[in-house]
mmCIF file of C-alpha atoms in Angstrom:
data_model
loop_
_atom_site.group_PDB
_atom_site.id
_atom_site.type_symbol
_atom_site.label_atom_id
_atom_site.label_comp_id
_atom_site.label_asym_id
_atom_site.label_seq_id
_atom_site.Cartn_x
_atom_site.Cartn_y
_atom_site.Cartn_z
ATOM 1 C CA MET A 1 -16.749 30.929 -18.467
ATOM 2 C CA ALA A 2 -16.603 27.627 -18.218
ATOM 3 C CA GLU A 3 -15.874 25.849 -14.507
ATOM 4 C CA HIS A 4 -12.930 23.651 -16.488
ATOM 5 C CA PRO A 5 -10.816 25.924 -18.770
ATOM 6 C CA ASP A 6 -8.635 23.925 -21.028
ATOM 7 C CA ILE A 7 -5.646 24.612 -19.705
ATOM 8 C CA SER A 8 -2.511 22.388 -18.951
ATOM 9 C CA VAL A 9 -1.940 22.547 -15.792
ATOM 10 C CA LEU A 10 1.304 20.179 -15.171
ATOM 11 C CA THR A 11 4.753 20.908 -16.283
ATOM 12 C CA PRO A 12 7.326 17.762 -17.300
ATOM 13 C CA TYR A 13 8.440 18.332 -14.158
ATOM 14 C CA ALA A 14 5.244 17.705 -12.403
ATOM 15 C CA ARG A 15 4.011 15.125 -14.803
ATOM 16 C CA SER A 16 6.648 13.124 -14.265
ATOM 17 C CA LEU A 17 6.807 12.951 -10.694
ATOM 18 C CA GLY A 18 3.267 11.201 -11.072
ATOM 19 C CA ILE A 19 1.479 13.958 -9.981
ATOM 20 C CA LYS A 20 -2.477 14.455 -11.830
ATOM 21 C CA LEU A 21 -5.143 16.733 -12.177
ATOM 22 C CA ALA A 22 -7.405 15.128 -9.209
ATOM 23 C CA GLU A 23 -10.690 17.740 -9.415
ATOM 24 C CA TRP A 24 -12.327 21.195 -10.477
ATOM 25 C CA ASP A 25 -13.526 22.728 -7.448
ATOM 26 C CA GLY A 26 -15.087 25.524 -7.667
ATOM 27 C CA GLY A 27 -13.036 26.729 -10.475
ATOM 28 C CA THR A 28 -10.063 25.861 -8.801
ATOM 29 C CA PRO A 29 -7.870 22.296 -10.014
ATOM 30 C CA ILE A 30 -6.749 20.253 -7.081
ATOM 31 C CA MET A 31 -3.844 18.257 -7.693
ATOM 32 C CA ARG A 32 -3.018 14.665 -6.547
ATOM 33 C CA VAL A 33 0.100 12.015 -6.389
ATOM 34 C CA ASP A 34 0.227 8.885 -5.501
ATOM 35 C CA PHE A 35 3.101 7.600 -2.886
ATOM 36 C CA VAL A 36 5.540 5.846 -5.088
ATOM 37 C CA GLU A 37 9.388 6.006 -5.317
ATOM 38 C CA ALA A 38 9.647 8.747 -6.900
ATOM 39 C CA VAL A 39 8.156 10.673 -3.565
ATOM 40 C CA GLU A 40 9.885 8.746 -1.026
ATOM 41 C CA GLY A 41 11.834 10.161 1.482
ATOM 42 C CA ARG A 42 12.728 8.400 4.845
ATOM 43 C CA PRO A 43 11.553 5.011 3.941
ATOM 44 C CA GLU A 44 7.297 5.065 3.777
ATOM 45 C CA HIS A 45 7.494 8.955 4.249
ATOM 46 C CA TYR A 46 7.079 11.852 1.380
ATOM 47 C CA HIS A 47 10.811 13.906 1.022
ATOM 48 C CA GLY A 48 10.030 17.293 1.758
ATOM 49 C CA GLY A 49 11.158 17.901 -2.147
ATOM 50 C CA ALA A 50 8.519 15.838 -3.378
ATOM 51 C CA THR A 51 5.359 17.490 -1.005
ATOM 52 C CA GLY A 52 7.254 21.268 -1.803
ATOM 53 C CA GLY A 53 7.065 19.718 -5.809
ATOM 54 C CA LEU A 54 3.020 19.069 -5.042
ATOM 55 C CA LEU A 55 2.384 22.586 -3.612
ATOM 56 C CA GLU A 56 4.297 24.285 -6.007
ATOM 57 C CA THR A 57 2.238 22.250 -8.722
ATOM 58 C CA ALA A 58 -0.753 23.074 -6.681
ATOM 59 C CA GLY A 59 0.152 26.740 -7.105
ATOM 60 C CA TYR A 60 1.010 27.288 -10.383
ATOM 61 C CA ALA A 61 -2.211 25.219 -11.504
ATOM 62 C CA ALA A 62 -4.256 27.847 -9.230
ATOM 63 C CA LEU A 63 -2.595 30.878 -11.008
ATOM 64 C CA ARG A 64 -3.545 29.227 -14.225
ATOM 65 C CA ALA A 65 -6.621 28.706 -14.064
ATOM 66 C CA LEU A 66 -7.319 32.075 -12.791
ATOM 67 C CA LEU A 67 -5.688 33.596 -15.526
ATOM 68 C CA ALA A 68 -7.536 31.629 -17.938
ATOM 69 C CA GLN A 69 -10.949 32.835 -16.709
ATOM 70 C CA LYS A 70 -9.734 36.077 -17.024
ATOM 71 C CA ASP A 71 -8.505 35.627 -20.572
ATOM 72 C CA ARG A 72 -4.700 36.939 -19.941
ATOM 73 C CA GLU A 73 -2.353 35.070 -20.794
ATOM 74 C CA ALA A 74 1.459 34.978 -19.366
ATOM 75 C CA VAL A 75 4.603 33.113 -19.010
ATOM 76 C CA LEU A 76 4.922 32.135 -15.169
ATOM 77 C CA LYS A 77 8.320 32.523 -13.725
ATOM 78 C CA PRO A 78 8.905 31.738 -9.490
ATOM 79 C CA ILE A 79 10.401 33.936 -7.598
ATOM 80 C CA ASN A 80 10.193 32.045 -4.127
ATOM 81 C CA ILE A 81 8.470 29.746 -2.455
ATOM 82 C CA THR A 82 8.359 29.044 1.302
ATOM 83 C CA VAL A 83 7.067 25.913 2.591
ATOM 84 C CA GLN A 84 5.607 24.997 6.297
ATOM 85 C CA TYR A 85 6.262 21.119 7.131
ATOM 86 C CA LEU A 86 3.268 20.251 9.446
ATOM 87 C CA SER A 87 3.054 16.669 9.801
ATOM 88 C CA ALA A 88 5.128 13.733 7.963
ATOM 89 C CA GLY A 89 3.334 12.872 4.685
ATOM 90 C CA LYS A 90 2.946 9.267 4.919
ATOM 91 C CA SER A 91 2.860 6.769 2.465
ATOM 92 C CA ARG A 92 -0.340 6.968 0.685
ATOM 93 C CA GLU A 93 -1.682 9.777 -1.788
ATOM 94 C CA SER A 94 -1.556 13.416 -1.321
ATOM 95 C CA TYR A 95 -3.798 16.305 -2.563
ATOM 96 C CA ALA A 96 -2.998 19.752 -2.886
ATOM 97 C CA ARG A 97 -5.154 23.048 -3.838
ATOM 98 C CA GLY A 98 -3.697 26.697 -4.661
ATOM 99 C CA ARG A 99 -5.499 29.665 -3.888
ATOM 100 C CA VAL A 100 -4.310 33.471 -5.691
ATOM 101 C CA THR A 101 -4.093 35.927 -2.393
ATOM 102 C CA LYS A 102 -3.289 38.726 -5.050
ATOM 103 C CA LEU A 103 -3.135 38.964 -8.704
ATOM 104 C CA GLY A 104 -1.483 41.968 -9.402
ATOM 105 C CA ARG A 105 -0.477 42.888 -13.404
ATOM 106 C CA ARG A 106 2.789 41.739 -12.920
ATOM 107 C CA SER A 107 3.131 39.439 -10.153
ATOM 108 C CA ALA A 108 0.771 36.952 -8.337
ATOM 109 C CA ASN A 109 1.391 35.656 -4.471
ATOM 110 C CA ILE A 110 -0.545 32.239 -4.135
ATOM 111 C CA THR A 111 -1.113 30.691 -0.600
ATOM 112 C CA VAL A 112 -1.148 26.510 -1.157
ATOM 113 C CA GLU A 113 -2.037 23.129 1.917
ATOM 114 C CA ALA A 114 -1.388 19.847 0.773
ATOM 115 C CA TRP A 115 -3.830 17.174 2.738
ATOM 116 C CA GLN A 116 -3.810 13.468 2.944
ATOM 117 C CA ASP A 117 -6.760 11.930 5.253
ATOM 118 C CA ASP A 118 -8.787 15.687 5.965
ATOM 119 C CA PRO A 119 -8.361 18.958 3.804
ATOM 120 C CA LYS A 120 -8.796 20.609 7.144
ATOM 121 C CA ARG A 121 -5.577 18.918 8.502
ATOM 122 C CA PRO A 122 -3.011 20.274 5.936
ATOM 123 C CA ILE A 123 0.426 18.446 6.047
ATOM 124 C CA ALA A 124 2.182 21.405 4.573
ATOM 125 C CA THR A 125 1.334 25.114 3.279
ATOM 126 C CA ALA A 126 3.344 27.065 1.475
ATOM 127 C CA VAL A 127 3.602 30.628 -0.190
ATOM 128 C CA MET A 128 4.755 31.565 -3.416
ATOM 129 C CA ASN A 129 5.182 34.887 -5.749
ATOM 130 C CA VAL A 130 5.138 33.975 -9.053
ATOM 131 C CA LEU A 131 6.385 36.432 -12.160
ATOM 132 C CA MET A 132 3.943 36.520 -15.181
ATOM 133 C CA ALA A 133 5.618 38.220 -17.611
ATOM 134 C CA GLU A 134 4.670 38.939 -21.590
ATOM 135 C CA PRO A 135 3.915 36.056 -23.769
ATOM 136 C CA ALA A 136 7.083 35.915 -26.152
ATOM 137 C CA GLN A 137 5.965 37.369 -29.176
ATOM 138 C CA ASP A 138 6.437 35.447 -32.512
ATOM 139 C CA MET B 1 36.946 8.858 26.646
ATOM 140 C CA THR B 2 33.946 8.773 23.902
ATOM 141 C CA LYS B 3 34.590 7.530 20.439
ATOM 142 C CA THR B 4 35.200 10.565 18.164
ATOM 143 C CA GLU B 5 31.830 10.349 15.700
ATOM 144 C CA THR B 6 32.220 11.005 12.556
ATOM 145 C CA PHE B 7 29.525 11.635 9.462
ATOM 146 C CA ASP B 8 31.418 11.273 5.710
ATOM 147 C CA PRO B 9 28.986 12.973 3.189
ATOM 148 C CA ARG B 10 30.842 11.514 0.248
ATOM 149 C CA ALA B 11 30.733 7.897 1.658
ATOM 150 C CA ALA B 12 26.509 8.520 2.893
ATOM 151 C CA THR B 13 25.041 10.733 -0.384
ATOM 152 C CA PRO B 14 25.434 7.527 -2.681
ATOM 153 C CA PHE B 15 23.472 5.256 -0.010
ATOM 154 C CA LEU B 16 20.690 7.997 0.749
ATOM 155 C CA THR B 17 20.657 8.989 -2.825
ATOM 156 C CA SER B 18 19.730 5.302 -4.059
ATOM 157 C CA ARG B 19 16.190 4.972 -4.439
ATOM 158 C CA GLY B 20 13.103 7.091 -3.554
ATOM 159 C CA HIS B 21 12.860 10.763 -4.060
ATOM 160 C CA SER B 22 16.574 11.481 -4.444
ATOM 161 C CA GLY B 23 17.177 8.350 -6.489
ATOM 162 C CA TRP B 24 14.397 9.420 -9.074
ATOM 163 C CA LEU B 25 16.082 13.086 -9.257
ATOM 164 C CA GLY B 26 19.632 11.996 -9.931
ATOM 165 C CA LEU B 27 21.295 13.566 -6.783
ATOM 166 C CA ALA B 28 25.098 12.493 -6.464
ATOM 167 C CA TYR B 29 27.876 14.261 -3.973
ATOM 168 C CA SER B 30 30.164 16.895 -5.218
ATOM 169 C CA ASP B 31 31.881 18.579 -2.684
ATOM 170 C CA HIS B 32 31.665 19.063 1.256
ATOM 171 C CA GLY B 33 33.017 20.891 4.104
ATOM 172 C CA GLU B 34 33.306 21.271 8.022
ATOM 173 C CA ASP B 35 29.778 22.609 8.044
ATOM 174 C CA TRP B 36 28.476 22.457 4.338
ATOM 175 C CA VAL B 37 27.793 19.709 1.572
ATOM 176 C CA GLU B 38 27.397 20.525 -2.044
ATOM 177 C CA LEU B 39 25.238 17.823 -4.382
ATOM 178 C CA THR B 40 24.649 17.827 -7.989
ATOM 179 C CA LEU B 41 21.383 17.894 -9.345
ATOM 180 C CA PRO B 42 21.941 16.668 -13.539
ATOM 181 C CA TRP B 43 20.559 18.214 -16.334
ATOM 182 C CA ARG B 44 17.287 16.135 -17.140
ATOM 183 C CA THR B 45 14.991 17.104 -20.045
ATOM 184 C CA ASP B 46 11.765 15.311 -18.437
ATOM 185 C CA LEU B 47 12.401 17.845 -14.971
ATOM 186 C CA LEU B 48 11.524 21.046 -17.281
ATOM 187 C CA GLY B 49 9.155 23.728 -15.836
ATOM 188 C CA GLU B 50 6.733 25.676 -18.646
ATOM 189 C CA GLU B 51 5.871 23.820 -21.741
ATOM 190 C CA GLY B 52 8.068 24.953 -24.843
ATOM 191 C CA GLN B 53 11.052 26.583 -22.992
ATOM 192 C CA GLN B 54 14.013 24.743 -21.885
ATOM 193 C CA VAL B 55 14.199 26.102 -18.211
ATOM 194 C CA LEU B 56 14.579 23.621 -15.235
ATOM 195 C CA ALA B 57 11.733 23.480 -13.054
ATOM 196 C CA SER B 58 11.692 24.894 -9.738
ATOM 197 C CA GLY B 59 10.900 22.108 -7.670
ATOM 198 C CA PRO B 60 13.406 19.821 -8.203
ATOM 199 C CA ILE B 61 16.488 22.818 -6.780
ATOM 200 C CA MET B 62 13.518 22.763 -3.511
ATOM 201 C CA SER B 63 14.239 18.719 -3.766
ATOM 202 C CA LEU B 64 17.873 19.083 -3.956
ATOM 203 C CA MET B 65 18.579 22.011 -1.610
ATOM 204 C CA ASP B 66 16.555 20.133 1.174
ATOM 205 C CA MET B 67 18.844 16.958 0.675
ATOM 206 C CA ALA B 68 22.267 19.097 0.603
ATOM 207 C CA SER B 69 20.900 21.022 4.278
ATOM 208 C CA GLY B 70 19.933 17.411 5.618
ATOM 209 C CA LEU B 71 23.559 16.238 4.978
ATOM 210 C CA ALA B 72 24.983 19.487 5.962
ATOM 211 C CA ILE B 73 23.415 18.860 9.090
ATOM 212 C CA TRP B 74 24.355 15.453 9.425
ATOM 213 C CA LYS B 75 28.015 16.214 8.647
ATOM 214 C CA THR B 76 27.886 19.301 11.497
ATOM 215 C CA MET B 77 26.633 16.384 14.316
ATOM 216 C CA ASN B 78 29.097 14.352 12.887
ATOM 217 C CA ARG B 79 26.222 11.365 12.741
ATOM 218 C CA PHE B 80 23.117 10.793 11.203
ATOM 219 C CA GLU B 81 20.052 11.357 12.745
ATOM 220 C CA PRO B 82 16.494 11.427 11.772
ATOM 221 C CA ILE B 83 15.505 14.791 10.779
ATOM 222 C CA ALA B 84 12.935 16.362 9.245
ATOM 223 C CA THR B 85 12.078 19.902 6.859
ATOM 224 C CA LEU B 86 9.945 22.134 8.909
ATOM 225 C CA ASP B 87 10.768 25.579 7.026
ATOM 226 C CA LEU B 88 12.208 25.857 4.023
ATOM 227 C CA ARG B 89 12.138 28.947 2.127
ATOM 228 C CA VAL B 90 13.784 29.493 -1.647
ATOM 229 C CA ASP B 91 14.373 32.778 -3.910
ATOM 230 C CA TYR B 92 14.958 31.630 -7.395
ATOM 231 C CA VAL B 93 17.486 34.467 -8.537
ATOM 232 C CA ARG B 94 17.122 33.510 -12.074
ATOM 233 C CA PRO B 95 17.128 30.599 -14.325
ATOM 234 C CA ALA B 96 19.477 27.636 -14.397
ATOM 235 C CA ARG B 97 21.347 27.626 -18.085
ATOM 236 C CA GLU B 98 19.934 24.821 -20.688
ATOM 237 C CA GLY B 99 21.518 21.678 -20.260
ATOM 238 C CA ALA B 100 23.987 22.641 -17.212
ATOM 239 C CA SER B 101 23.964 20.474 -13.989
ATOM 240 C CA VAL B 102 23.053 22.241 -10.749
ATOM 241 C CA PHE B 103 25.028 22.622 -7.864
ATOM 242 C CA GLY B 104 23.360 22.820 -4.494
ATOM 243 C CA ARG B 105 25.474 23.872 -1.393
ATOM 244 C CA SER B 106 24.197 24.264 1.849
ATOM 245 C CA GLN B 107 25.823 24.958 5.450
ATOM 246 C CA CYS B 108 24.525 24.144 9.007
ATOM 247 C CA TYR B 109 25.345 27.459 10.427
ATOM 248 C CA ARG B 110 23.553 26.618 13.703
ATOM 249 C CA LEU B 111 22.850 23.776 15.561
ATOM 250 C CA THR B 112 20.582 23.850 19.123
ATOM 251 C CA ARG B 113 19.092 20.059 21.113
ATOM 252 C CA SER B 114 16.333 20.087 18.836
ATOM 253 C CA ALA B 115 16.658 22.498 15.537
ATOM 254 C CA ALA B 116 19.162 23.179 12.761
ATOM 255 C CA PHE B 117 19.247 26.276 10.836
ATOM 256 C CA VAL B 118 20.615 26.111 7.282
ATOM 257 C CA ARG B 119 21.397 28.438 4.826
ATOM 258 C CA GLY B 120 22.204 28.077 1.299
ATOM 259 C CA LEU B 121 22.632 28.588 -2.346
ATOM 260 C CA ALA B 122 22.143 26.998 -6.020
ATOM 261 C CA HIS B 123 24.489 27.286 -8.899
ATOM 262 C CA ASP B 124 25.448 26.339 -12.160
ATOM 263 C CA GLY B 125 28.733 26.325 -12.492
ATOM 264 C CA ASP B 126 29.782 29.593 -10.992
ATOM 265 C CA VAL B 127 29.208 29.705 -7.250
ATOM 266 C CA ASP B 128 29.717 33.703 -7.592
ATOM 267 C CA ASP B 129 26.898 33.715 -9.612
ATOM 268 C CA PRO B 130 24.031 31.707 -8.050
ATOM 269 C CA VAL B 131 20.212 30.597 -9.220
ATOM 270 C CA ALA B 132 18.611 30.015 -6.065
ATOM 271 C CA HIS B 133 19.341 31.055 -2.899
ATOM 272 C CA ILE B 134 17.885 29.119 0.451
ATOM 273 C CA GLN B 135 17.023 29.455 4.326
ATOM 274 C CA GLY B 136 15.557 26.001 6.184
ATOM 275 C CA VAL B 137 15.236 25.109 9.809
ATOM 276 C CA PHE B 138 15.102 21.454 10.400
ATOM 277 C CA MET B 139 13.902 19.627 13.453
ATOM 278 C CA LYS B 140 15.674 16.492 15.248
ATOM 279 C CA ILE B 141 12.499 13.623 15.314
ATOM 280 C CA GLY B 142 14.121 10.882 17.860
ATOM 281 C CA GLY B 143 13.865 7.146 16.696
ATOM 282 C CA ALA B 144 11.945 8.132 13.380
ATOM 283 C CA ASP B 145 14.857 6.715 10.869
ATOM 284 C CA THR B 146 16.629 3.906 12.153
ATOM 285 C CA ARG B 147 18.616 3.229 8.971
ATOM 286 C CA GLU B 148 22.284 2.214 9.160
ATOM 287 C CA VAL B 149 23.981 4.834 6.579
ATOM 288 C CA PRO B 150 27.122 3.503 5.278
ATOM 289 C CA GLY B 151 30.208 7.152 6.752
ATOM 290 C CA GLY B 152 27.427 8.066 9.315
#
């Protein structure tokens, strides 16, 4: 099992926002976004929606990586997400990584943390539920 | 006699969505009432989610609802003051229709000295057939945002 599965972890939306794959850590992708105008809310701070987009992207990426490791194919569909904003995202890059807390047959539960300086001091966390649908049959 | 304060979402939205994340998404004013505001998110192919499917990603809907919620809070306060999102929950009940603009309507149903509680929905043309439901809490954050907002 390769540590870096050859999977696409970025949606068109995530790429457009400027989110990148920063690195792999123990089979889990860490996502990064630089502080550009597209993520700015009130001056010099992240918009809550942009932070939410980074968290959601990291959550999907963690699930994709895990499914690839298990040779499972699925179309991912959002069920819900709840974001907790812990401190203001300031004008520098941010990172996020997800952890699949429960991988079921039809749905997965994922927890995600976003940070700037120190992974131990997250600026926001999220919990998401994702539906894993059968890939469309050609 | 104190001056009656007003906040006009129609005048404030173009200023608040002229740049930054809201400007990048192209959020625009749609409608408002005493304690609610509705914004629109135009359809754009670079905001899609799953590769190969014409389905809007869920992230932009979160941003749309976050911004509509902020405006609903300022409308309910009838003034612009710095706030920050504390907690936001989004339930995606169905995919938005391909090619359709999404409307985000949020209501501030309770305002306390330090917090504001919101609930709302996103729809793609029919408010009775939502694509998402949201619930959230925002905190007032004092002098952290000193922008002069038109209509505020």
